[in-house]
JSON list of C-alpha atoms in Angstrom, two decimals:
[
{"chain": "A", "resi": 1, "resn": "GLY", "atom": "CA", "xyz": [138.64, 113.16, 12.44]},
{"chain": "A", "resi": 2, "resn": "GLU", "atom": "CA", "xyz": [135.20, 111.94, 11.48]},
{"chain": "A", "resi": 3, "resn": "ASP", "atom": "CA", "xyz": [132.45, 111.90, 14.10]},
{"chain": "A", "resi": 4, "resn": "VAL", "atom": "CA", "xyz": [131.47, 108.32, 13.29]},
{"chain": "A", "resi": 5, "resn": "GLU", "atom": "CA", "xyz": [133.83, 105.78, 11.78]},
{"chain": "A", "resi": 6, "resn": "GLN", "atom": "CA", "xyz": [133.18, 102.41, 10.21]},
{"chain": "A", "resi": 7, "resn": "SER", "atom": "CA", "xyz": [135.33, 100.02, 8.27]},
{"chain": "A", "resi": 8, "resn": "LEU", "atom": "CA", "xyz": [134.57, 100.16, 4.57]},
{"chain": "A", "resi": 9, "resn": "PHE", "atom": "CA", "xyz": [134.13, 96.52, 3.70]},
{"chain": "A", "resi": 10, "resn": "LEU", "atom": "CA", "xyz": [133.35, 93.13, 5.21]},
{"chain": "A", "resi": 11, "resn": "SER", "atom": "CA", "xyz": [133.14, 89.80, 3.44]},
{"chain": "A", "resi": 12, "resn": "VAL", "atom": "CA", "xyz": [131.69, 86.65, 5.04]},
{"chain": "A", "resi": 13, "resn": "ARG", "atom": "CA", "xyz": [130.43, 83.26, 3.93]},
{"chain": "A", "resi": 14, "resn": "GLU", "atom": "CA", "xyz": [126.78, 82.38, 4.02]},
{"chain": "A", "resi": 15, "resn": "GLY", "atom": "CA", "xyz": [125.85, 80.90, 7.38]},
{"chain": "A", "resi": 16, "resn": "ASP", "atom": "CA", "xyz": [128.68, 82.62, 9.25]},
{"chain": "A", "resi": 17, "resn": "SER", "atom": "CA", "xyz": [128.20, 85.50, 11.65]},
{"chain": "A", "resi": 18, "resn": "SER", "atom": "CA", "xyz": [128.99, 89.06, 10.58]},
{"chain": "A", "resi": 19, "resn": "VAL", "atom": "CA", "xyz": [130.18, 91.74, 12.97]},
{"chain": "A", "resi": 20, "resn": "ILE", "atom": "CA", "xyz": [130.11, 95.34, 11.82]},
{"chain": "A", "resi": 21, "resn": "ASN", "atom": "CA", "xyz": [131.84, 97.86, 14.05]},
{"chain": "A", "resi": 22, "resn": "CYS", "atom": "CA", "xyz": [131.34, 101.56, 14.59]},
{"chain": "A", "resi": 23, "resn": "THR", "atom": "CA", "xyz": [133.15, 104.10, 16.74]},
{"chain": "A", "resi": 24, "resn": "TYR", "atom": "CA", "xyz": [131.89, 107.55, 17.54]},
{"chain": "A", "resi": 25, "resn": "THR", "atom": "CA", "xyz": [133.19, 110.61, 19.34]},
{"chain": "A", "resi": 26, "resn": "ASP", "atom": "CA", "xyz": [130.12, 112.37, 20.75]},
{"chain": "A", "resi": 27, "resn": "SER", "atom": "CA", "xyz": [129.46, 111.24, 24.30]},
{"chain": "A", "resi": 28, "resn": "SER", "atom": "CA", "xyz": [126.11, 113.06, 24.37]},
{"chain": "A", "resi": 29, "resn": "SER", "atom": "CA", "xyz": [124.53, 110.61, 21.93]},
{"chain": "A", "resi": 30, "resn": "THR", "atom": "CA", "xyz": [121.20, 109.31, 23.18]},
{"chain": "A", "resi": 31, "resn": "TYR", "atom": "CA", "xyz": [120.01, 106.82, 20.59]},
{"chain": "A", "resi": 32, "resn": "LEU", "atom": "CA", "xyz": [122.28, 104.83, 18.29]},
{"chain": "A", "resi": 33, "resn": "TYR", "atom": "CA", "xyz": [120.94, 103.22, 15.15]},
{"chain": "A", "resi": 34, "resn": "TRP", "atom": "CA", "xyz": [121.81, 100.65, 12.53]},
{"chain": "A", "resi": 35, "resn": "TYR", "atom": "CA", "xyz": [120.42, 101.12, 9.03]},
{"chain": "A", "resi": 36, "resn": "LYS", "atom": "CA", "xyz": [120.63, 98.89, 5.97]},
{"chain": "A", "resi": 37, "resn": "GLN", "atom": "CA", "xyz": [120.79, 100.25, 2.44]},
{"chain": "A", "resi": 38, "resn": "GLU", "atom": "CA", "xyz": [120.37, 98.02, -0.59]},
{"chain": "A", "resi": 39, "resn": "PRO", "atom": "CA", "xyz": [121.52, 99.25, -4.02]},
{"chain": "A", "resi": 40, "resn": "GLY", "atom": "CA", "xyz": [119.49, 102.18, -5.30]},
{"chain": "A", "resi": 41, "resn": "ALA", "atom": "CA", "xyz": [117.21, 102.20, -2.28]},
{"chain": "A", "resi": 42, "resn": "GLY", "atom": "CA", "xyz": [116.62, 104.29, 0.78]},
{"chain": "A", "resi": 43, "resn": "LEU", "atom": "CA", "xyz": [117.63, 103.36, 4.29]},
{"chain": "A", "resi": 44, "resn": "GLN", "atom": "CA", "xyz": [115.85, 100.70, 6.28]},
{"chain": "A", "resi": 45, "resn": "LEU", "atom": "CA", "xyz": [116.00, 100.86, 10.05]},
{"chain": "A", "resi": 46, "resn": "LEU", "atom": "CA", "xyz": [117.30, 97.56, 11.39]},
{"chain": "A", "resi": 47, "resn": "THR", "atom": "CA", "xyz": [117.53, 98.25, 15.07]},
{"chain": "A", "resi": 48, "resn": "TYR", "atom": "CA", "xyz": [118.46, 100.88, 17.61]},
{"chain": "A", "resi": 49, "resn": "ILE", "atom": "CA", "xyz": [119.78, 101.02, 21.14]},
{"chain": "A", "resi": 50, "resn": "PHE", "atom": "CA", "xyz": [119.38, 103.60, 23.83]},
{"chain": "A", "resi": 51, "resn": "SER", "atom": "CA", "xyz": [122.60, 104.91, 25.30]},
{"chain": "A", "resi": 52, "resn": "ASN", "atom": "CA", "xyz": [121.90, 103.48, 28.75]},
{"chain": "A", "resi": 53, "resn": "MET", "atom": "CA", "xyz": [121.75, 99.93, 27.35]},
{"chain": "A", "resi": 54, "resn": "ASP", "atom": "CA", "xyz": [124.66, 97.58, 26.80]},
{"chain": "A", "resi": 55, "resn": "MET", "atom": "CA", "xyz": [123.09, 95.03, 24.55]},
{"chain": "A", "resi": 56, "resn": "LYS", "atom": "CA", "xyz": [119.96, 94.49, 22.54]},
{"chain": "A", "resi": 57, "resn": "GLN", "atom": "CA", "xyz": [118.98, 91.37, 20.61]},
{"chain": "A", "resi": 58, "resn": "ASP", "atom": "CA", "xyz": [116.34, 91.16, 17.95]},
{"chain": "A", "resi": 59, "resn": "GLN", "atom": "CA", "xyz": [116.14, 87.80, 16.16]},
{"chain": "A", "resi": 60, "resn": "ARG", "atom": "CA", "xyz": [119.38, 87.45, 14.17]},
{"chain": "A", "resi": 61, "resn": "LEU", "atom": "CA", "xyz": [120.61, 90.91, 15.13]},
{"chain": "A", "resi": 62, "resn": "THR", "atom": "CA", "xyz": [122.59, 91.71, 18.27]},
{"chain": "A", "resi": 63, "resn": "VAL", "atom": "CA", "xyz": [123.72, 95.22, 19.08]},
{"chain": "A", "resi": 64, "resn": "LEU", "atom": "CA", "xyz": [126.48, 95.78, 21.62]},
{"chain": "A", "resi": 65, "resn": "LEU", "atom": "CA", "xyz": [127.26, 99.22, 23.01]},
{"chain": "A", "resi": 66, "resn": "ASN", "atom": "CA", "xyz": [130.41, 100.07, 24.94]},
{"chain": "A", "resi": 67, "resn": "LYS", "atom": "CA", "xyz": [129.70, 103.60, 26.01]},
{"chain": "A", "resi": 68, "resn": "LYS", "atom": "CA", "xyz": [133.03, 104.02, 27.77]},
{"chain": "A", "resi": 69, "resn": "ASP", "atom": "CA", "xyz": [134.94, 103.22, 24.57]},
{"chain": "A", "resi": 70, "resn": "LYS", "atom": "CA", "xyz": [132.26, 104.82, 22.33]},
{"chain": "A", "resi": 71, "resn": "HIS", "atom": "CA", "xyz": [132.03, 101.60, 20.35]},
{"chain": "A", "resi": 72, "resn": "LEU", "atom": "CA", "xyz": [128.94, 100.13, 18.77]},
{"chain": "A", "resi": 73, "resn": "SER", "atom": "CA", "xyz": [128.69, 96.81, 16.97]},
{"chain": "A", "resi": 74, "resn": "LEU", "atom": "CA", "xyz": [126.09, 94.92, 14.99]},
{"chain": "A", "resi": 75, "resn": "ARG", "atom": "CA", "xyz": [126.25, 91.15, 14.86]},
{"chain": "A", "resi": 76, "resn": "ILE", "atom": "CA", "xyz": [124.23, 89.31, 12.24]},
{"chain": "A", "resi": 77, "resn": "ALA", "atom": "CA", "xyz": [123.89, 85.62, 12.99]},
{"chain": "A", "resi": 78, "resn": "ASP", "atom": "CA", "xyz": [123.54, 83.05, 10.20]},
{"chain": "A", "resi": 79, "resn": "THR", "atom": "CA", "xyz": [124.28, 85.66, 7.53]},
{"chain": "A", "resi": 80, "resn": "GLN", "atom": "CA", "xyz": [122.37, 85.18, 4.28]},
{"chain": "A", "resi": 81, "resn": "THR", "atom": "CA", "xyz": [123.05, 86.42, 0.76]},
{"chain": "A", "resi": 82, "resn": "GLY", "atom": "CA", "xyz": [120.07, 88.76, 1.19]},
{"chain": "A", "resi": 83, "resn": "ASP", "atom": "CA", "xyz": [122.00, 90.51, 3.94]},
{"chain": "A", "resi": 84, "resn": "SER", "atom": "CA", "xyz": [124.47, 91.84, 1.38]},
{"chain": "A", "resi": 85, "resn": "ALA", "atom": "CA", "xyz": [124.09, 95.62, 1.56]},
{"chain": "A", "resi": 86, "resn": "ILE", "atom": "CA", "xyz": [125.64, 98.72, 3.06]},
{"chain": "A", "resi": 87, "resn": "TYR", "atom": "CA", "xyz": [125.17, 99.13, 6.79]},
{"chain": "A", "resi": 88, "resn": "PHE", "atom": "CA", "xyz": [125.25, 102.56, 8.40]},
{"chain": "A", "resi": 89, "resn": "CYS", "atom": "CA", "xyz": [125.52, 103.32, 12.06]},
{"chain": "A", "resi": 90, "resn": "ALA", "atom": "CA", "xyz": [124.12, 106.64, 13.20]},
{"chain": "A", "resi": 91, "resn": "TYR", "atom": "CA", "xyz": [123.46, 108.48, 16.41]},
{"chain": "A", "resi": 92, "resn": "LYS", "atom": "CA", "xyz": [121.07, 111.11, 17.63]},
{"chain": "A", "resi": 93, "resn": "ARG", "atom": "CA", "xyz": [122.26, 113.80, 19.95]},
{"chain": "A", "resi": 94, "resn": "GLY", "atom": "CA", "xyz": [120.29, 114.69, 23.06]},
{"chain": "A", "resi": 95, "resn": "ALA", "atom": "CA", "xyz": [119.10, 118.02, 21.69]},
{"chain": "A", "resi": 96, "resn": "GLY", "atom": "CA", "xyz": [117.35, 118.15, 18.35]},
{"chain": "A", "resi": 97, "resn": "ASN", "atom": "CA", "xyz": [116.45, 115.34, 16.01]},
{"chain": "A", "resi": 98, "resn": "MET", "atom": "CA", "xyz": [119.41, 115.33, 13.66]},
{"chain": "A", "resi": 99, "resn": "LEU", "atom": "CA", "xyz": [121.16, 112.08, 12.86]},
{"chain": "A", "resi": 100, "resn": "THR", "atom": "CA", "xyz": [124.90, 111.80, 12.29]},
{"chain": "A", "resi": 101, "resn": "PHE", "atom": "CA", "xyz": [125.92, 108.91, 10.05]},
{"chain": "A", "resi": 102, "resn": "GLY", "atom": "CA", "xyz": [129.01, 106.81, 9.70]},
{"chain": "A", "resi": 103, "resn": "GLY", "atom": "CA", "xyz": [130.49, 106.23, 6.26]},
{"chain": "A", "resi": 104, "resn": "GLY", "atom": "CA", "xyz": [128.85, 102.84, 5.87]},
{"chain": "A", "resi": 105, "resn": "THR", "atom": "CA", "xyz": [130.21, 99.28, 5.74]},
{"chain": "A", "resi": 106, "resn": "ARG", "atom": "CA", "xyz": [129.62, 97.25, 2.62]},
{"chain": "A", "resi": 107, "resn": "LEU", "atom": "CA", "xyz": [128.80, 93.66, 3.59]},
{"chain": "A", "resi": 108, "resn": "MET", "atom": "CA", "xyz": [129.30, 91.01, 0.96]},
{"chain": "A", "resi": 109, "resn": "VAL", "atom": "CA", "xyz": [127.97, 87.53, 1.66]},
{"chain": "A", "resi": 110, "resn": "LYS", "atom": "CA", "xyz": [129.45, 84.74, -0.43]},
{"chain": "A", "resi": 111, "resn": "PRO", "atom": "CA", "xyz": [127.40, 81.59, -1.05]},
{"chain": "B", "resi": 1, "resn": "GLY", "atom": "CA", "xyz": [103.33, 102.35, 10.03]},
{"chain": "B", "resi": 2, "resn": "ALA", "atom": "CA", "xyz": [105.39, 105.53, 9.57]},
{"chain": "B", "resi": 3, "resn": "VAL", "atom": "CA", "xyz": [106.01, 105.39, 5.83]},
{"chain": "B", "resi": 4, "resn": "VAL", "atom": "CA", "xyz": [107.55, 108.16, 3.75]},
{"chain": "B", "resi": 5, "resn": "SER", "atom": "CA", "xyz": [106.77, 108.00, 0.05]},
{"chain": "B", "resi": 6, "resn": "GLN", "atom": "CA", "xyz": [109.41, 109.66, -2.15]},
{"chain": "B", "resi": 7, "resn": "HIS", "atom": "CA", "xyz": [108.91, 110.45, -5.84]},
{"chain": "B", "resi": 8, "resn": "PRO", "atom": "CA", "xyz": [110.22, 110.22, -8.44]},
{"chain": "B", "resi": 9, "resn": "SER", "atom": "CA", "xyz": [112.56, 107.31, -7.86]},
{"chain": "B", "resi": 10, "resn": "ARG", "atom": "CA", "xyz": [114.63, 108.19, -10.87]},
{"chain": "B", "resi": 11, "resn": "VAL", "atom": "CA", "xyz": [114.85, 111.25, -13.08]},
{"chain": "B", "resi": 12, "resn": "ILE", "atom": "CA", "xyz": [117.03, 112.29, -15.99]},
{"chain": "B", "resi": 13, "resn": "CYS", "atom": "CA", "xyz": [116.92, 115.96, -16.91]},
{"chain": "B", "resi": 14, "resn": "LYS", "atom": "CA", "xyz": [118.75, 118.36, -19.14]},
{"chain": "B", "resi": 15, "resn": "SER", "atom": "CA", "xyz": [121.24, 120.88, -17.85]},
{"chain": "B", "resi": 16, "resn": "GLY", "atom": "CA", "xyz": [119.59, 124.14, -16.88]},
{"chain": "B", "resi": 17, "resn": "THR", "atom": "CA", "xyz": [116.20, 122.69, -16.03]},
{"chain": "B", "resi": 18, "resn": "SER", "atom": "CA", "xyz": [114.66, 122.33, -12.57]},
{"chain": "B", "resi": 19, "resn": "VAL", "atom": "CA", "xyz": [113.61, 119.12, -10.89]},
{"chain": "B", "resi": 20, "resn": "LYS", "atom": "CA", "xyz": [111.20, 118.72, -7.98]},
{"chain": "B", "resi": 21, "resn": "ILE", "atom": "CA", "xyz": [111.42, 115.80, -5.57]},
{"chain": "B", "resi": 22, "resn": "GLU", "atom": "CA", "xyz": [108.49, 115.09, -3.26]},
{"chain": "B", "resi": 23, "resn": "CYS", "atom": "CA", "xyz": [108.35, 113.32, 0.05]},
{"chain": "B", "resi": 24, "resn": "ARG", "atom": "CA", "xyz": [105.01, 112.52, 1.63]},
{"chain": "B", "resi": 25, "resn": "SER", "atom": "CA", "xyz": [104.39, 111.06, 5.04]},
{"chain": "B", "resi": 26, "resn": "LEU", "atom": "CA", "xyz": [101.56, 108.60, 4.53]},
{"chain": "B", "resi": 27, "resn": "ASP", "atom": "CA", "xyz": [100.29, 107.76, 8.00]},
{"chain": "B", "resi": 28, "resn": "PHE", "atom": "CA", "xyz": [101.80, 110.32, 10.30]},
{"chain": "B", "resi": 29, "resn": "GLN", "atom": "CA", "xyz": [102.48, 114.02, 10.47]},
{"chain": "B", "resi": 30, "resn": "ALA", "atom": "CA", "xyz": [106.06, 114.96, 9.71]},
{"chain": "B", "resi": 31, "resn": "THR", "atom": "CA", "xyz": [106.81, 118.22, 11.43]},
{"chain": "B", "resi": 32, "resn": "THR", "atom": "CA", "xyz": [110.50, 117.84, 10.59]},
{"chain": "B", "resi": 33, "resn": "MET", "atom": "CA", "xyz": [111.93, 116.49, 7.36]},
{"chain": "B", "resi": 34, "resn": "PHE", "atom": "CA", "xyz": [115.60, 116.00, 6.62]},
{"chain": "B", "resi": 35, "resn": "TRP", "atom": "CA", "xyz": [117.07, 116.07, 3.12]},
{"chain": "B", "resi": 36, "resn": "TYR", "atom": "CA", "xyz": [120.23, 114.15, 2.37]},
{"chain": "B", "resi": 37, "resn": "ARG", "atom": "CA", "xyz": [122.48, 113.77, -0.60]},
{"chain": "B", "resi": 38, "resn": "GLN", "atom": "CA", "xyz": [124.50, 110.63, -1.18]},
{"chain": "B", "resi": 39, "resn": "PHE", "atom": "CA", "xyz": [127.39, 110.32, -3.61]},
{"chain": "B", "resi": 40, "resn": "PRO", "atom": "CA", "xyz": [128.33, 106.88, -4.97]},
{"chain": "B", "resi": 41, "resn": "LYS", "atom": "CA", "xyz": [129.84, 104.65, -2.31]},
{"chain": "B", "resi": 42, "resn": "GLN", "atom": "CA", "xyz": [129.66, 107.40, 0.27]},
{"chain": "B", "resi": 43, "resn": "SER", "atom": "CA", "xyz": [127.61, 108.15, 3.32]},
{"chain": "B", "resi": 44, "resn": "LEU", "atom": "CA", "xyz": [124.62, 110.45, 3.57]},
{"chain": "B", "resi": 45, "resn": "MET", "atom": "CA", "xyz": [125.35, 114.14, 3.70]},
{"chain": "B", "resi": 46, "resn": "LEU", "atom": "CA", "xyz": [122.71, 116.24, 5.41]},
{"chain": "B", "resi": 47, "resn": "MET", "atom": "CA", "xyz": [121.73, 119.12, 3.16]},
{"chain": "B", "resi": 48, "resn": "ALA", "atom": "CA", "xyz": [118.97, 120.78, 5.12]},
{"chain": "B", "resi": 49, "resn": "THR", "atom": "CA", "xyz": [116.34, 120.39, 7.79]},
{"chain": "B", "resi": 50, "resn": "SER", "atom": "CA", "xyz": [112.84, 121.59, 7.04]},
{"chain": "B", "resi": 51, "resn": "ASN", "atom": "CA", "xyz": [110.15, 122.33, 9.57]},
{"chain": "B", "resi": 52, "resn": "GLU", "atom": "CA", "xyz": [106.53, 122.64, 8.59]},
{"chain": "B", "resi": 53, "resn": "GLY", "atom": "CA", "xyz": [105.52, 126.24, 8.10]},
{"chain": "B", "resi": 54, "resn": "SER", "atom": "CA", "xyz": [108.97, 127.78, 8.47]},
{"chain": "B", "resi": 55, "resn": "LYS", "atom": "CA", "xyz": [112.13, 128.27, 6.45]},
{"chain": "B", "resi": 56, "resn": "ALA", "atom": "CA", "xyz": [114.49, 125.37, 6.06]},
{"chain": "B", "resi": 57, "resn": "THR", "atom": "CA", "xyz": [117.83, 125.32, 7.84]},
{"chain": "B", "resi": 58, "resn": "TYR", "atom": "CA", "xyz": [120.66, 124.61, 5.42]},
{"chain": "B", "resi": 59, "resn": "GLU", "atom": "CA", "xyz": [123.96, 122.99, 6.26]},
{"chain": "B", "resi": 60, "resn": "GLN", "atom": "CA", "xyz": [127.15, 124.86, 5.59]},
{"chain": "B", "resi": 61, "resn": "GLY", "atom": "CA", "xyz": [128.12, 124.80, 1.94]},
{"chain": "B", "resi": 62, "resn": "VAL", "atom": "CA", "xyz": [124.64, 124.00, 0.63]},
{"chain": "B", "resi": 63, "resn": "GLU", "atom": "CA", "xyz": [123.26, 126.70, -1.65]},
{"chain": "B", "resi": 64, "resn": "LYS", "atom": "CA", "xyz": [119.75, 127.58, -0.51]},
{"chain": "B", "resi": 65, "resn": "ASP", "atom": "CA", "xyz": [118.93, 129.26, -3.82]},
{"chain": "B", "resi": 66, "resn": "LYS", "atom": "CA", "xyz": [119.87, 126.15, -5.72]},
{"chain": "B", "resi": 67, "resn": "PHE", "atom": "CA", "xyz": [118.17, 123.60, -3.48]},
{"chain": "B", "resi": 68, "resn": "LEU", "atom": "CA", "xyz": [114.77, 125.04, -2.67]},
{"chain": "B", "resi": 69, "resn": "ILE", "atom": "CA", "xyz": [112.94, 123.29, 0.13]},
{"chain": "B", "resi": 70, "resn": "ASN", "atom": "CA", "xyz": [109.27, 123.74, 0.83]},
{"chain": "B", "resi": 71, "resn": "HIS", "atom": "CA", "xyz": [107.46, 122.16, 3.77]},
{"chain": "B", "resi": 72, "resn": "ALA", "atom": "CA", "xyz": [104.04, 123.73, 3.46]},
{"chain": "B", "resi": 73, "resn": "SER", "atom": "CA", "xyz": [102.06, 120.96, 5.10]},
{"chain": "B", "resi": 74, "resn": "LEU", "atom": "CA", "xyz": [102.58, 118.32, 7.76]},
{"chain": "B", "resi": 75, "resn": "THR", "atom": "CA", "xyz": [102.56, 115.57, 5.15]},
{"chain": "B", "resi": 76, "resn": "LEU", "atom": "CA", "xyz": [104.53, 117.03, 2.26]},
{"chain": "B", "resi": 77, "resn": "SER", "atom": "CA", "xyz": [108.04, 118.37, 1.83]},
{"chain": "B", "resi": 78, "resn": "THR", "atom": "CA", "xyz": [109.61, 119.11, -1.53]},
{"chain": "B", "resi": 79, "resn": "LEU", "atom": "CA", "xyz": [113.16, 119.66, -2.72]},
{"chain": "B", "resi": 80, "resn": "THR", "atom": "CA", "xyz": [113.60, 121.53, -6.00]},
{"chain": "B", "resi": 81, "resn": "VAL", "atom": "CA", "xyz": [116.99, 121.44, -7.67]},
{"chain": "B", "resi": 82, "resn": "THR", "atom": "CA", "xyz": [117.02, 124.62, -9.72]},
{"chain": "B", "resi": 83, "resn": "SER", "atom": "CA", "xyz": [119.06, 125.13, -12.89]},
{"chain": "B", "resi": 84, "resn": "ALA", "atom": "CA", "xyz": [120.48, 121.66, -12.53]},
{"chain": "B", "resi": 85, "resn": "HIS", "atom": "CA", "xyz": [123.99, 120.88, -13.73]},
{"chain": "B", "resi": 86, "resn": "PRO", "atom": "CA", "xyz": [125.79, 117.55, -14.15]},
{"chain": "B", "resi": 87, "resn": "GLU", "atom": "CA", "xyz": [127.54, 118.02, -10.80]},
{"chain": "B", "resi": 88, "resn": "ASP", "atom": "CA", "xyz": [124.11, 117.95, -9.13]},
{"chain": "B", "resi": 89, "resn": "SER", "atom": "CA", "xyz": [123.69, 114.35, -10.26]},
{"chain": "B", "resi": 90, "resn": "SER", "atom": "CA", "xyz": [123.36, 112.33, -7.10]},
{"chain": "B", "resi": 91, "resn": "PHE", "atom": "CA", "xyz": [121.06, 110.23, -4.95]},
{"chain": "B", "resi": 92, "resn": "TYR", "atom": "CA", "xyz": [118.73, 112.36, -2.82]},
{"chain": "B", "resi": 93, "resn": "ILE", "atom": "CA", "xyz": [116.97, 110.88, 0.22]},
{"chain": "B", "resi": 94, "resn": "CYS", "atom": "CA", "xyz": [114.45, 112.42, 2.58]},
{"chain": "B", "resi": 95, "resn": "SER", "atom": "CA", "xyz": [113.87, 111.35, 6.16]},
{"chain": "B", "resi": 96, "resn": "ALA", "atom": "CA", "xyz": [111.26, 112.25, 8.71]},
{"chain": "B", "resi": 97, "resn": "TRP", "atom": "CA", "xyz": [111.29, 112.10, 12.47]},
{"chain": "B", "resi": 98, "resn": "THR", "atom": "CA", "xyz": [108.22, 110.11, 13.45]},
{"chain": "B", "resi": 99, "resn": "GLY", "atom": "CA", "xyz": [108.53, 110.26, 17.19]},
{"chain": "B", "resi": 100, "resn": "ASN", "atom": "CA", "xyz": [107.43, 106.78, 18.22]},
{"chain": "B", "resi": 101, "resn": "HIS", "atom": "CA", "xyz": [109.06, 104.99, 15.31]},
{"chain": "B", "resi": 102, "resn": "GLY", "atom": "CA", "xyz": [112.21, 107.07, 15.17]},
{"chain": "B", "resi": 103, "resn": "TYR", "atom": "CA", "xyz": [113.40, 108.10, 11.75]},
{"chain": "B", "resi": 104, "resn": "THR", "atom": "CA", "xyz": [111.91, 106.78, 8.55]},
{"chain": "B", "resi": 105, "resn": "PHE", "atom": "CA", "xyz": [113.49, 107.26, 5.14]},
{"chain": "B", "resi": 106, "resn": "GLY", "atom": "CA", "xyz": [112.12, 107.69, 1.67]},
{"chain": "B", "resi": 107, "resn": "SER", "atom": "CA", "xyz": [113.27, 105.27, -1.00]},
{"chain": "B", "resi": 108, "resn": "GLY", "atom": "CA", "xyz": [115.50, 107.88, -2.61]},
{"chain": "B", "resi": 109, "resn": "THR", "atom": "CA", "xyz": [115.63, 109.71, -5.94]},
{"chain": "B", "resi": 110, "resn": "ARG", "atom": "CA", "xyz": [118.45, 109.15, -8.39]},
{"chain": "B", "resi": 111, "resn": "LEU", "atom": "CA", "xyz": [118.97, 112.37, -10.31]},
{"chain": "B", "resi": 112, "resn": "THR", "atom": "CA", "xyz": [121.03, 112.37, -13.49]},
{"chain": "B", "resi": 113, "resn": "VAL", "atom": "CA", "xyz": [121.65, 115.69, -15.21]},
{"chain": "B", "resi": 114, "resn": "VAL", "atom": "CA", "xyz": [122.82, 115.41, -18.82]}
]
């Protein structure tokens, strides 16, 4: 199976919370990242979490990491239409600087 | 800080011609640059890793003679798609490891080969 899996699509209403989930298989991951990609653009780093952390909050973004289950989630509070984009989770292994990406989750925010 | 400038953002070329894509690190030295390819509605596929002053490391299945990577300085890496064909049409993105700021990505280049 894939190293990193994400659901393909998520639709929410403006003002609601969005939760994007990610599961991975490599237990040696050190840093885990969330990136946002808007149409025709590159990737924008949203936030990251170190593998020895359980939770990290940064304004509207909350990252939860369950290392035992190899599950990572990104919660966006008070989701806005400008949050509509594709969200990729990714991890960095301990050795080397290569990132492994999930397939991306397309978030659609309805007004 | 830690910005990677990628050019061009969009290019249309004829079959058989070559196209060069540039990525420059503007305020840091990028010893390692990653080149990705992204098909529509798909994730990023790592093509190669380039290190300044040495040969690039290509992922399995990526033709090194077709996708020439040059990383001659700490601030510039280039990807040249040689003898481009319609199947090379894709979105190409570079990324650099910045150390303190993690990874930073270029804005991408949409290549269309007609």
